[in-house]
mmCIF file of C-alpha atoms in Angstrom:
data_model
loop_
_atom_site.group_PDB
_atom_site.id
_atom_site.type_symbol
_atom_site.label_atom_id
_atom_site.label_comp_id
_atom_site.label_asym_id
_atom_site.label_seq_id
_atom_site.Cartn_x
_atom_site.Cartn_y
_atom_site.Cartn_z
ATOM 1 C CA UNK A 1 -9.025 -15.026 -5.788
ATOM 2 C CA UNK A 2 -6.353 -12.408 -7.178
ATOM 3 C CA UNK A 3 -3.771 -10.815 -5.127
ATOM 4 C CA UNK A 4 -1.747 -8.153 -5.801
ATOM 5 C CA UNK A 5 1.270 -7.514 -3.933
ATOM 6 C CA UNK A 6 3.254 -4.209 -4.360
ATOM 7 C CA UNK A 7 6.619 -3.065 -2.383
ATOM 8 C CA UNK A 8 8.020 -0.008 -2.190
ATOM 9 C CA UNK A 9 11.290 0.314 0.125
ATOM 10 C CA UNK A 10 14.245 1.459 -1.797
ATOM 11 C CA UNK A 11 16.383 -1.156 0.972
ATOM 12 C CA UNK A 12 15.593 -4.202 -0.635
ATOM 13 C CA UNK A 13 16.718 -7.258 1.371
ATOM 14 C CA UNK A 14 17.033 -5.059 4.333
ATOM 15 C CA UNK A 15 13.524 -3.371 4.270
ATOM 16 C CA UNK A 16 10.850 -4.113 7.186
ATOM 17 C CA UNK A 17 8.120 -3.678 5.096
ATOM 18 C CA UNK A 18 8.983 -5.754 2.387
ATOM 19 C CA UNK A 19 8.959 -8.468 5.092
ATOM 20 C CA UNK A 20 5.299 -7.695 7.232
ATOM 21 C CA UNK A 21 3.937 -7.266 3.622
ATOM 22 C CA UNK A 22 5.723 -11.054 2.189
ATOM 23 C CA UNK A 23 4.194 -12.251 5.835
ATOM 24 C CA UNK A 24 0.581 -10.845 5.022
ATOM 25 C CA UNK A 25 0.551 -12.501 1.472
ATOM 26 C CA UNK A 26 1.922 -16.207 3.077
ATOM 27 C CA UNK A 27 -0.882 -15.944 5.288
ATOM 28 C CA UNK A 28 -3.445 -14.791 2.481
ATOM 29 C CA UNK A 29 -2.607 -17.721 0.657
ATOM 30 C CA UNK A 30 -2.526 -20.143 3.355
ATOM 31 C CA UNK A 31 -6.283 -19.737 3.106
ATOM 32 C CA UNK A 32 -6.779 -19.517 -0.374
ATOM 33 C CA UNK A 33 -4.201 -21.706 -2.085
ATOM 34 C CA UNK A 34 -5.382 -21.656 -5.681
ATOM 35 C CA UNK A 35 -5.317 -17.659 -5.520
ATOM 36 C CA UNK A 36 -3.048 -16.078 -7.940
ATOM 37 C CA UNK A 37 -0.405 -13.395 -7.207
ATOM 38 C CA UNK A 38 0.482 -10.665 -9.175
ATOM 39 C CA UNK A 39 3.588 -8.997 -7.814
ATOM 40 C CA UNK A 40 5.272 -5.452 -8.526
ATOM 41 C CA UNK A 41 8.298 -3.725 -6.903
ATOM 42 C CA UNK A 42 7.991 -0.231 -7.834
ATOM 43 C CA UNK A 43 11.573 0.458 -6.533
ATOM 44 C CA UNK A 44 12.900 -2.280 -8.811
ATOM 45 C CA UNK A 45 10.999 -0.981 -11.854
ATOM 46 C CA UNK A 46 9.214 2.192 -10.748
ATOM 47 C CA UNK A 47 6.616 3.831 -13.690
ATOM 48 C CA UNK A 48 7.085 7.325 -14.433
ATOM 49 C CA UNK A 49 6.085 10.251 -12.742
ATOM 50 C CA UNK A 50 2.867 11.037 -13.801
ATOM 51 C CA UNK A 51 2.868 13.006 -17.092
ATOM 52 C CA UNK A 52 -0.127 13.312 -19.452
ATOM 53 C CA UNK A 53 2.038 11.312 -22.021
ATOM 54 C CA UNK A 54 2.746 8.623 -19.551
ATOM 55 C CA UNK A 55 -1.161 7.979 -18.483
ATOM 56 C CA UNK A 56 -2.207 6.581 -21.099
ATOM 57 C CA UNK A 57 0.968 4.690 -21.448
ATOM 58 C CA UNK A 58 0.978 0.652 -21.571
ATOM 59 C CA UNK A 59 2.478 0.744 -18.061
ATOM 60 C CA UNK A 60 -0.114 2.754 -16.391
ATOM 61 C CA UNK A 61 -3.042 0.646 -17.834
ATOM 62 C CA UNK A 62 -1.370 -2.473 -16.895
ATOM 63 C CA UNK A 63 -1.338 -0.881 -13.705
ATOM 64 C CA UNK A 64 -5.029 -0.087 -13.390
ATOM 65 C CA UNK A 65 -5.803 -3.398 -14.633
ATOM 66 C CA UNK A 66 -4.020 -4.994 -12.219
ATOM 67 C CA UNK A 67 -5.522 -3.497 -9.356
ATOM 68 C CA UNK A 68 -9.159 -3.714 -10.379
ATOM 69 C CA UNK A 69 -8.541 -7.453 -11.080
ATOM 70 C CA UNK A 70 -7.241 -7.628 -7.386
ATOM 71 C CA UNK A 71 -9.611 -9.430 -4.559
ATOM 72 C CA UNK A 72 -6.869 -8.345 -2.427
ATOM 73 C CA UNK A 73 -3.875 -5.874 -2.114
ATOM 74 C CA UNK A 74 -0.990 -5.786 -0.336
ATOM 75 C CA UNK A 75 1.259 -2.979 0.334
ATOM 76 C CA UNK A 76 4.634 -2.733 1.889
ATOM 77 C CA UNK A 77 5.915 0.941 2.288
ATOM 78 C CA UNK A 78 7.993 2.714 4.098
ATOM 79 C CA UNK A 79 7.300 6.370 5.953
ATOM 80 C CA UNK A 80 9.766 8.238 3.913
ATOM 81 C CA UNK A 81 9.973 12.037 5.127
ATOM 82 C CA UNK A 82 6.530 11.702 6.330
ATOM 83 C CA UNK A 83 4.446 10.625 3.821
ATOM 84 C CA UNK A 84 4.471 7.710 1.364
ATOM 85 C CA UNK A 85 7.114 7.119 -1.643
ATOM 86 C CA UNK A 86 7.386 8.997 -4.554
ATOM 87 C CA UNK A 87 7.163 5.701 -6.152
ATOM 88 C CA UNK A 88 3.828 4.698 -4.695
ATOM 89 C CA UNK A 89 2.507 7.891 -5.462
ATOM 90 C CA UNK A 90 3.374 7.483 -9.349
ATOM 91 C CA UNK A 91 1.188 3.645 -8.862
ATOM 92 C CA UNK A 92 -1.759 5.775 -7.014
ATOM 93 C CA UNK A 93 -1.223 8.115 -9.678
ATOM 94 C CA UNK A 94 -2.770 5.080 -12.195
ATOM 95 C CA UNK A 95 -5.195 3.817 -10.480
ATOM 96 C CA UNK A 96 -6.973 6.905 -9.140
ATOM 97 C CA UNK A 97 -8.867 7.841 -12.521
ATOM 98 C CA UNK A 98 -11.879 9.391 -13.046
ATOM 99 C CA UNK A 99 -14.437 6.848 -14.708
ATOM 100 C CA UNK A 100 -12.765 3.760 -13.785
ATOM 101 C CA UNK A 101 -11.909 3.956 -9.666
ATOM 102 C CA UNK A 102 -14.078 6.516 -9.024
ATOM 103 C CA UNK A 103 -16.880 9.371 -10.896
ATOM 104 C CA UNK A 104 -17.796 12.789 -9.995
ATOM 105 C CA UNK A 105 -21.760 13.382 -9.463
ATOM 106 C CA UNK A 106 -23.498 16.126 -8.269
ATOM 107 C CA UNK A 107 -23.530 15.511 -4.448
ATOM 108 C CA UNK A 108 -19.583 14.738 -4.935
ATOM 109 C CA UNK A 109 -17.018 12.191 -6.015
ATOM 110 C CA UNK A 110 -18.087 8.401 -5.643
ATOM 111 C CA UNK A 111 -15.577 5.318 -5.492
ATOM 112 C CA UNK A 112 -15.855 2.830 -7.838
ATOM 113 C CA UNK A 113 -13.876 0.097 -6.369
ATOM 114 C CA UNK A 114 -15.162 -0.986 -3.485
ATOM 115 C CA UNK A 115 -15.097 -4.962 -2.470
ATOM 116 C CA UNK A 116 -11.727 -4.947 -2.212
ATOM 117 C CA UNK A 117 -9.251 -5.768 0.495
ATOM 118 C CA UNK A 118 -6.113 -3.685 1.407
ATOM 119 C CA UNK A 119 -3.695 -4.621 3.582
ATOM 120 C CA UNK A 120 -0.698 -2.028 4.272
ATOM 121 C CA UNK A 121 2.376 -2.901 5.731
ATOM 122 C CA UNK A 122 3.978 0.463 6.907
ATOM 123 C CA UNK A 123 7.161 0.872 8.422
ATOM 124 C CA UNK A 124 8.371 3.846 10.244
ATOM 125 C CA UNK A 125 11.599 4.776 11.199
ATOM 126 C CA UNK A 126 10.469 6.446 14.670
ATOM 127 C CA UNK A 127 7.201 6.669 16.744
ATOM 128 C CA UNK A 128 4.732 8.291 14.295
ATOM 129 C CA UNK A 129 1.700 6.681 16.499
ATOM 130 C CA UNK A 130 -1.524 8.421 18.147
ATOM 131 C CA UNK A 131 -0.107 10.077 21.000
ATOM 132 C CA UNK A 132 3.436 9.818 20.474
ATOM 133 C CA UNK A 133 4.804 13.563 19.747
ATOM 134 C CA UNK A 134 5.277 13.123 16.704
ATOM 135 C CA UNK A 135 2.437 12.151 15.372
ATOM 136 C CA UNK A 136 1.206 15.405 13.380
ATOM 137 C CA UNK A 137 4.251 14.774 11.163
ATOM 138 C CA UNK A 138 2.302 11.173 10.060
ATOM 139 C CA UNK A 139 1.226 11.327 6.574
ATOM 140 C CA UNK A 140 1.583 7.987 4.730
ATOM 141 C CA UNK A 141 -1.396 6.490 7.160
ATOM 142 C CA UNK A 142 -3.564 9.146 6.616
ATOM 143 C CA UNK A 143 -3.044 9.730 3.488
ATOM 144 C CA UNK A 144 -3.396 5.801 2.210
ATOM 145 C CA UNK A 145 -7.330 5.617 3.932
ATOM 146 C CA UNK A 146 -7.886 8.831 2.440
ATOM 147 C CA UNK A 147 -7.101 7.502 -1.211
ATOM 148 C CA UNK A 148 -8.765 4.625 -0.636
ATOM 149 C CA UNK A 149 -11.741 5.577 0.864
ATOM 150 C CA UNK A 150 -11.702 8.009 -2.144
ATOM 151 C CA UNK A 151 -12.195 5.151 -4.860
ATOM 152 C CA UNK A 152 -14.710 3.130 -2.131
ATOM 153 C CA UNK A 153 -12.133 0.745 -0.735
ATOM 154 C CA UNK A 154 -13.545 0.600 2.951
ATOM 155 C CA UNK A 155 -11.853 -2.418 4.079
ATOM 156 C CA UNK A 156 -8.108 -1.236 4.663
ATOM 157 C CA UNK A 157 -6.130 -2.819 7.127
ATOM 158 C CA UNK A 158 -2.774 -1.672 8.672
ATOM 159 C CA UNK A 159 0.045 -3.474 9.952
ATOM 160 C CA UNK A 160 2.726 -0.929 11.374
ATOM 161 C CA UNK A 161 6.204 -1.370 12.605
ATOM 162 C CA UNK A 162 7.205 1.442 14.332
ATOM 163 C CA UNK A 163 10.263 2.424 15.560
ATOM 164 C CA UNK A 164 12.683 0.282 13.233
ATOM 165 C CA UNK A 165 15.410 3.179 12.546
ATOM 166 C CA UNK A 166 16.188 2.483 16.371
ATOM 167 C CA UNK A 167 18.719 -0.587 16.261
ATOM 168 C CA UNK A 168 17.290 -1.842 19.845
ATOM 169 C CA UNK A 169 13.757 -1.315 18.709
ATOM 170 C CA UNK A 170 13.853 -2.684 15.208
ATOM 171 C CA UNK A 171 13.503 -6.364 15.326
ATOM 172 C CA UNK A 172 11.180 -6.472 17.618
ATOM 173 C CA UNK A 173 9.094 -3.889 15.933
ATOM 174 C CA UNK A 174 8.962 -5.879 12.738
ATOM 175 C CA UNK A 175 8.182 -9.159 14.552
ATOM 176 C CA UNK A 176 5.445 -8.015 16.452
ATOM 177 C CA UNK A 177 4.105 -6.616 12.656
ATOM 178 C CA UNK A 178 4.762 -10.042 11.165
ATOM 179 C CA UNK A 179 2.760 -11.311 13.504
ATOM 180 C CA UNK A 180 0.039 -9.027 13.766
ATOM 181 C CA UNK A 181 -0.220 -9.496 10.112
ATOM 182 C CA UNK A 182 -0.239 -12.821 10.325
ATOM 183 C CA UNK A 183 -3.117 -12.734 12.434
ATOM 184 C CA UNK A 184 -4.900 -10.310 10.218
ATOM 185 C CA UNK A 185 -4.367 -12.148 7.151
ATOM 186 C CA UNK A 186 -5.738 -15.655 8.589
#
Protein backbone atom coordinates (compact mmCIF):
# COMPACT_ATOMS: atom_id res chain seq x y z
CA UNK A 1 0.00 0.00 0.00
CA UNK A 2 1.16 3.71 -0.92
CA UNK A 3 0.21 6.69 0.98
CA UNK A 4 0.49 10.00 0.19
CA UNK A 5 0.33 12.59 2.69
CA UNK A 6 0.12 16.34 1.70
CA UNK A 7 -0.18 19.54 4.20
CA UNK A 8 -1.02 22.72 3.46
CA UNK A 9 -1.24 25.27 6.56
CA UNK A 10 1.12 28.10 6.19
CA UNK A 11 1.35 27.76 10.54
CA UNK A 12 3.54 24.98 10.63
CA UNK A 13 4.03 23.61 14.17
CA UNK A 14 1.00 25.48 15.19
CA UNK A 15 -1.48 24.26 12.45
CA UNK A 16 -4.62 21.93 13.42
CA UNK A 17 -4.65 20.30 10.36
CA UNK A 18 -1.27 19.35 10.05
CA UNK A 19 -2.03 17.44 13.29
CA UNK A 20 -5.78 15.50 12.44
CA UNK A 21 -4.01 14.79 9.06
CA UNK A 22 -0.32 13.27 10.99
CA UNK A 23 -3.22 11.42 13.29
CA UNK A 24 -5.07 9.91 10.13
CA UNK A 25 -1.71 8.62 8.57
CA UNK A 26 -0.51 6.94 12.30
CA UNK A 27 -3.66 5.23 12.21
CA UNK A 28 -3.40 4.22 8.38
CA UNK A 29 -0.30 2.65 9.10
CA UNK A 30 -1.13 1.03 12.23
CA UNK A 31 -3.01 -1.29 9.90
CA UNK A 32 -0.80 -1.56 7.17
CA UNK A 33 2.75 -1.38 8.49
CA UNK A 34 4.78 -2.24 5.42
CA UNK A 35 2.86 0.68 3.48
CA UNK A 36 5.05 3.34 2.19
CA UNK A 37 4.60 7.12 2.66
CA UNK A 38 5.24 9.66 0.37
CA UNK A 39 5.02 13.05 2.03
CA UNK A 40 4.76 16.75 0.58
CA UNK A 41 4.28 20.13 2.35
CA UNK A 42 3.21 22.41 -0.26
CA UNK A 43 3.73 25.42 2.12
CA UNK A 44 7.32 24.32 2.69
CA UNK A 45 8.01 23.87 -1.03
CA UNK A 46 4.85 24.94 -2.87
CA UNK A 47 4.97 24.25 -7.06
CA UNK A 48 4.15 27.07 -9.14
CA UNK A 49 1.06 28.53 -10.04
CA UNK A 50 -0.13 26.83 -12.84
CA UNK A 51 1.39 28.18 -16.09
CA UNK A 52 1.49 26.27 -19.40
CA UNK A 53 5.38 26.28 -18.98
CA UNK A 54 5.15 24.89 -15.54
CA UNK A 55 2.71 21.74 -16.51
CA UNK A 56 4.75 19.95 -18.09
CA UNK A 57 7.46 20.78 -15.70
CA UNK A 58 9.40 17.88 -13.67
CA UNK A 59 7.53 19.06 -10.56
CA UNK A 60 4.09 18.75 -11.82
CA UNK A 61 4.65 15.17 -13.22
CA UNK A 62 6.23 14.10 -10.09
CA UNK A 63 3.17 15.34 -8.75
CA UNK A 64 0.73 13.36 -10.86
CA UNK A 65 2.78 10.41 -10.38
CA UNK A 66 2.63 10.55 -6.99
CA UNK A 67 -0.92 10.65 -6.61
CA UNK A 68 -1.88 7.95 -9.07
CA UNK A 69 0.66 5.67 -7.28
CA UNK A 70 -1.33 6.53 -4.01
CA UNK A 71 -3.76 3.65 -2.39
CA UNK A 72 -4.46 6.38 -0.08
CA UNK A 73 -4.33 10.24 0.39
CA UNK A 74 -4.23 12.35 3.05
CA UNK A 75 -4.89 15.94 3.21
CA UNK A 76 -4.46 18.49 5.89
CA UNK A 77 -5.80 22.04 4.91
CA UNK A 78 -6.91 24.79 6.29
CA UNK A 79 -10.30 26.99 5.28
CA UNK A 80 -8.42 30.00 4.21
CA UNK A 81 -10.95 32.90 3.16
CA UNK A 82 -13.40 30.30 2.36
CA UNK A 83 -12.10 28.02 0.14
CA UNK A 84 -8.95 25.89 0.01
CA UNK A 85 -5.15 27.23 -0.35
CA UNK A 86 -3.73 28.70 -3.16
CA UNK A 87 -1.16 26.14 -2.64
CA UNK A 88 -3.43 23.14 -2.86
CA UNK A 89 -4.99 24.50 -5.73
CA UNK A 90 -1.52 24.73 -7.70
CA UNK A 91 -1.21 20.46 -6.51
CA UNK A 92 -5.01 19.99 -7.90
CA UNK A 93 -3.86 21.98 -10.64
CA UNK A 94 -1.39 18.67 -11.57
CA UNK A 95 -3.28 16.12 -11.01
CA UNK A 96 -6.57 17.14 -12.63
CA UNK A 97 -5.46 16.42 -16.39
CA UNK A 98 -7.29 15.44 -19.12
CA UNK A 99 -6.18 11.79 -20.25
CA UNK A 100 -4.60 10.75 -17.15
CA UNK A 101 -7.30 11.58 -14.01
CA UNK A 102 -10.02 11.93 -16.04
CA UNK A 103 -11.36 12.00 -20.25
CA UNK A 104 -14.04 13.84 -21.90
CA UNK A 105 -16.69 11.53 -23.90
CA UNK A 106 -19.69 12.33 -25.42
CA UNK A 107 -22.23 11.95 -22.53
CA UNK A 108 -19.55 14.12 -20.41
CA UNK A 109 -16.31 14.04 -18.48
CA UNK A 110 -15.38 10.58 -16.81
CA UNK A 111 -12.82 10.10 -13.80
CA UNK A 112 -10.09 8.07 -14.24
CA UNK A 113 -8.93 7.51 -10.79
CA UNK A 114 -11.20 5.90 -8.94
CA UNK A 115 -10.09 3.10 -6.15
CA UNK A 116 -8.60 5.46 -4.23
CA UNK A 117 -8.98 6.65 -0.68
CA UNK A 118 -9.04 10.34 0.48
CA UNK A 119 -9.00 11.39 3.69
CA UNK A 120 -9.20 15.35 4.37
CA UNK A 121 -8.34 16.89 7.40
CA UNK A 122 -9.95 20.45 7.28
CA UNK A 123 -9.66 22.99 9.75
CA UNK A 124 -11.76 26.01 10.06
CA UNK A 125 -11.27 28.94 11.90
CA UNK A 126 -15.16 29.43 12.79
CA UNK A 127 -18.41 27.37 12.39
CA UNK A 128 -18.59 26.77 8.60
CA UNK A 129 -20.99 23.56 9.36
CA UNK A 130 -24.60 22.61 7.89
CA UNK A 131 -26.75 24.85 9.70
CA UNK A 132 -24.48 27.11 11.32
CA UNK A 133 -24.98 30.73 9.58
CA UNK A 134 -22.31 30.68 8.00
CA UNK A 135 -22.30 27.98 6.13
CA UNK A 136 -22.94 29.42 2.44
CA UNK A 137 -19.50 31.03 2.85
CA UNK A 138 -18.01 27.07 2.97
CA UNK A 139 -16.06 26.35 -0.03
CA UNK A 140 -12.99 24.16 0.64
CA UNK A 141 -15.58 21.06 1.52
CA UNK A 142 -17.48 21.46 -1.36
CA UNK A 143 -15.19 22.17 -3.51
CA UNK A 144 -12.62 19.07 -2.51
CA UNK A 145 -15.77 16.25 -3.29
CA UNK A 146 -16.42 18.14 -6.26
CA UNK A 147 -12.74 17.65 -7.64
CA UNK A 148 -12.67 14.44 -6.61
CA UNK A 149 -15.70 13.09 -7.64
CA UNK A 150 -14.58 14.80 -10.92
CA UNK A 151 -11.52 12.34 -11.53
CA UNK A 152 -13.85 9.21 -9.93
CA UNK A 153 -12.50 9.31 -6.41
CA UNK A 154 -15.85 8.30 -4.57
CA UNK A 155 -14.45 7.33 -1.35
CA UNK A 156 -13.55 10.79 0.37
CA UNK A 157 -13.65 11.08 3.89
CA UNK A 158 -13.63 14.27 6.08
CA UNK A 159 -12.34 14.95 9.35
CA UNK A 160 -13.22 18.68 10.38
CA UNK A 161 -12.18 20.80 13.25
CA UNK A 162 -14.24 23.56 13.48
CA UNK A 163 -14.07 26.41 15.38
CA UNK A 164 -10.17 26.50 16.18
CA UNK A 165 -9.63 30.46 15.62
CA UNK A 166 -11.73 30.58 18.98
CA UNK A 167 -8.98 30.13 21.82
CA UNK A 168 -11.75 28.31 24.16
CA UNK A 169 -12.92 26.21 21.28
CA UNK A 170 -9.67 25.22 19.67
CA UNK A 171 -8.25 22.33 21.49
CA UNK A 172 -11.04 20.69 21.89
CA UNK A 173 -12.03 21.07 18.32
CA UNK A 174 -8.84 19.47 17.12
CA UNK A 175 -9.05 16.61 19.66
CA UNK A 176 -12.34 15.58 18.93
CA UNK A 177 -10.86 15.57 14.93
CA UNK A 178 -7.87 13.53 16.05
CA UNK A 179 -10.00 11.28 17.25
CA UNK A 180 -12.60 11.04 14.83
CA UNK A 181 -9.83 10.44 12.46
CA UNK A 182 -8.47 8.04 14.33
CA UNK A 183 -11.50 6.15 14.22
CA UNK A 184 -11.87 6.61 10.53
CA UNK A 185 -8.51 5.59 9.69
CA UNK A 186 -8.64 2.14 11.77
Amino acid sequence: MKILHIDTSIQGEGSASRRISAEAVRRVLAGNPQAEVAYRDLAAEPLAHLTLGAFASADSQAALAEFQAADVVVIGTGMYNFSVPSQLKAWIDRVLVAGQTFRYTETGPEGLAGGKRVIIALARGGFYGDGSPAAFLEHAETYLRGVFAFIGVRDVEFVTADGTAIPDAREAAIEAAQQRAAALAA
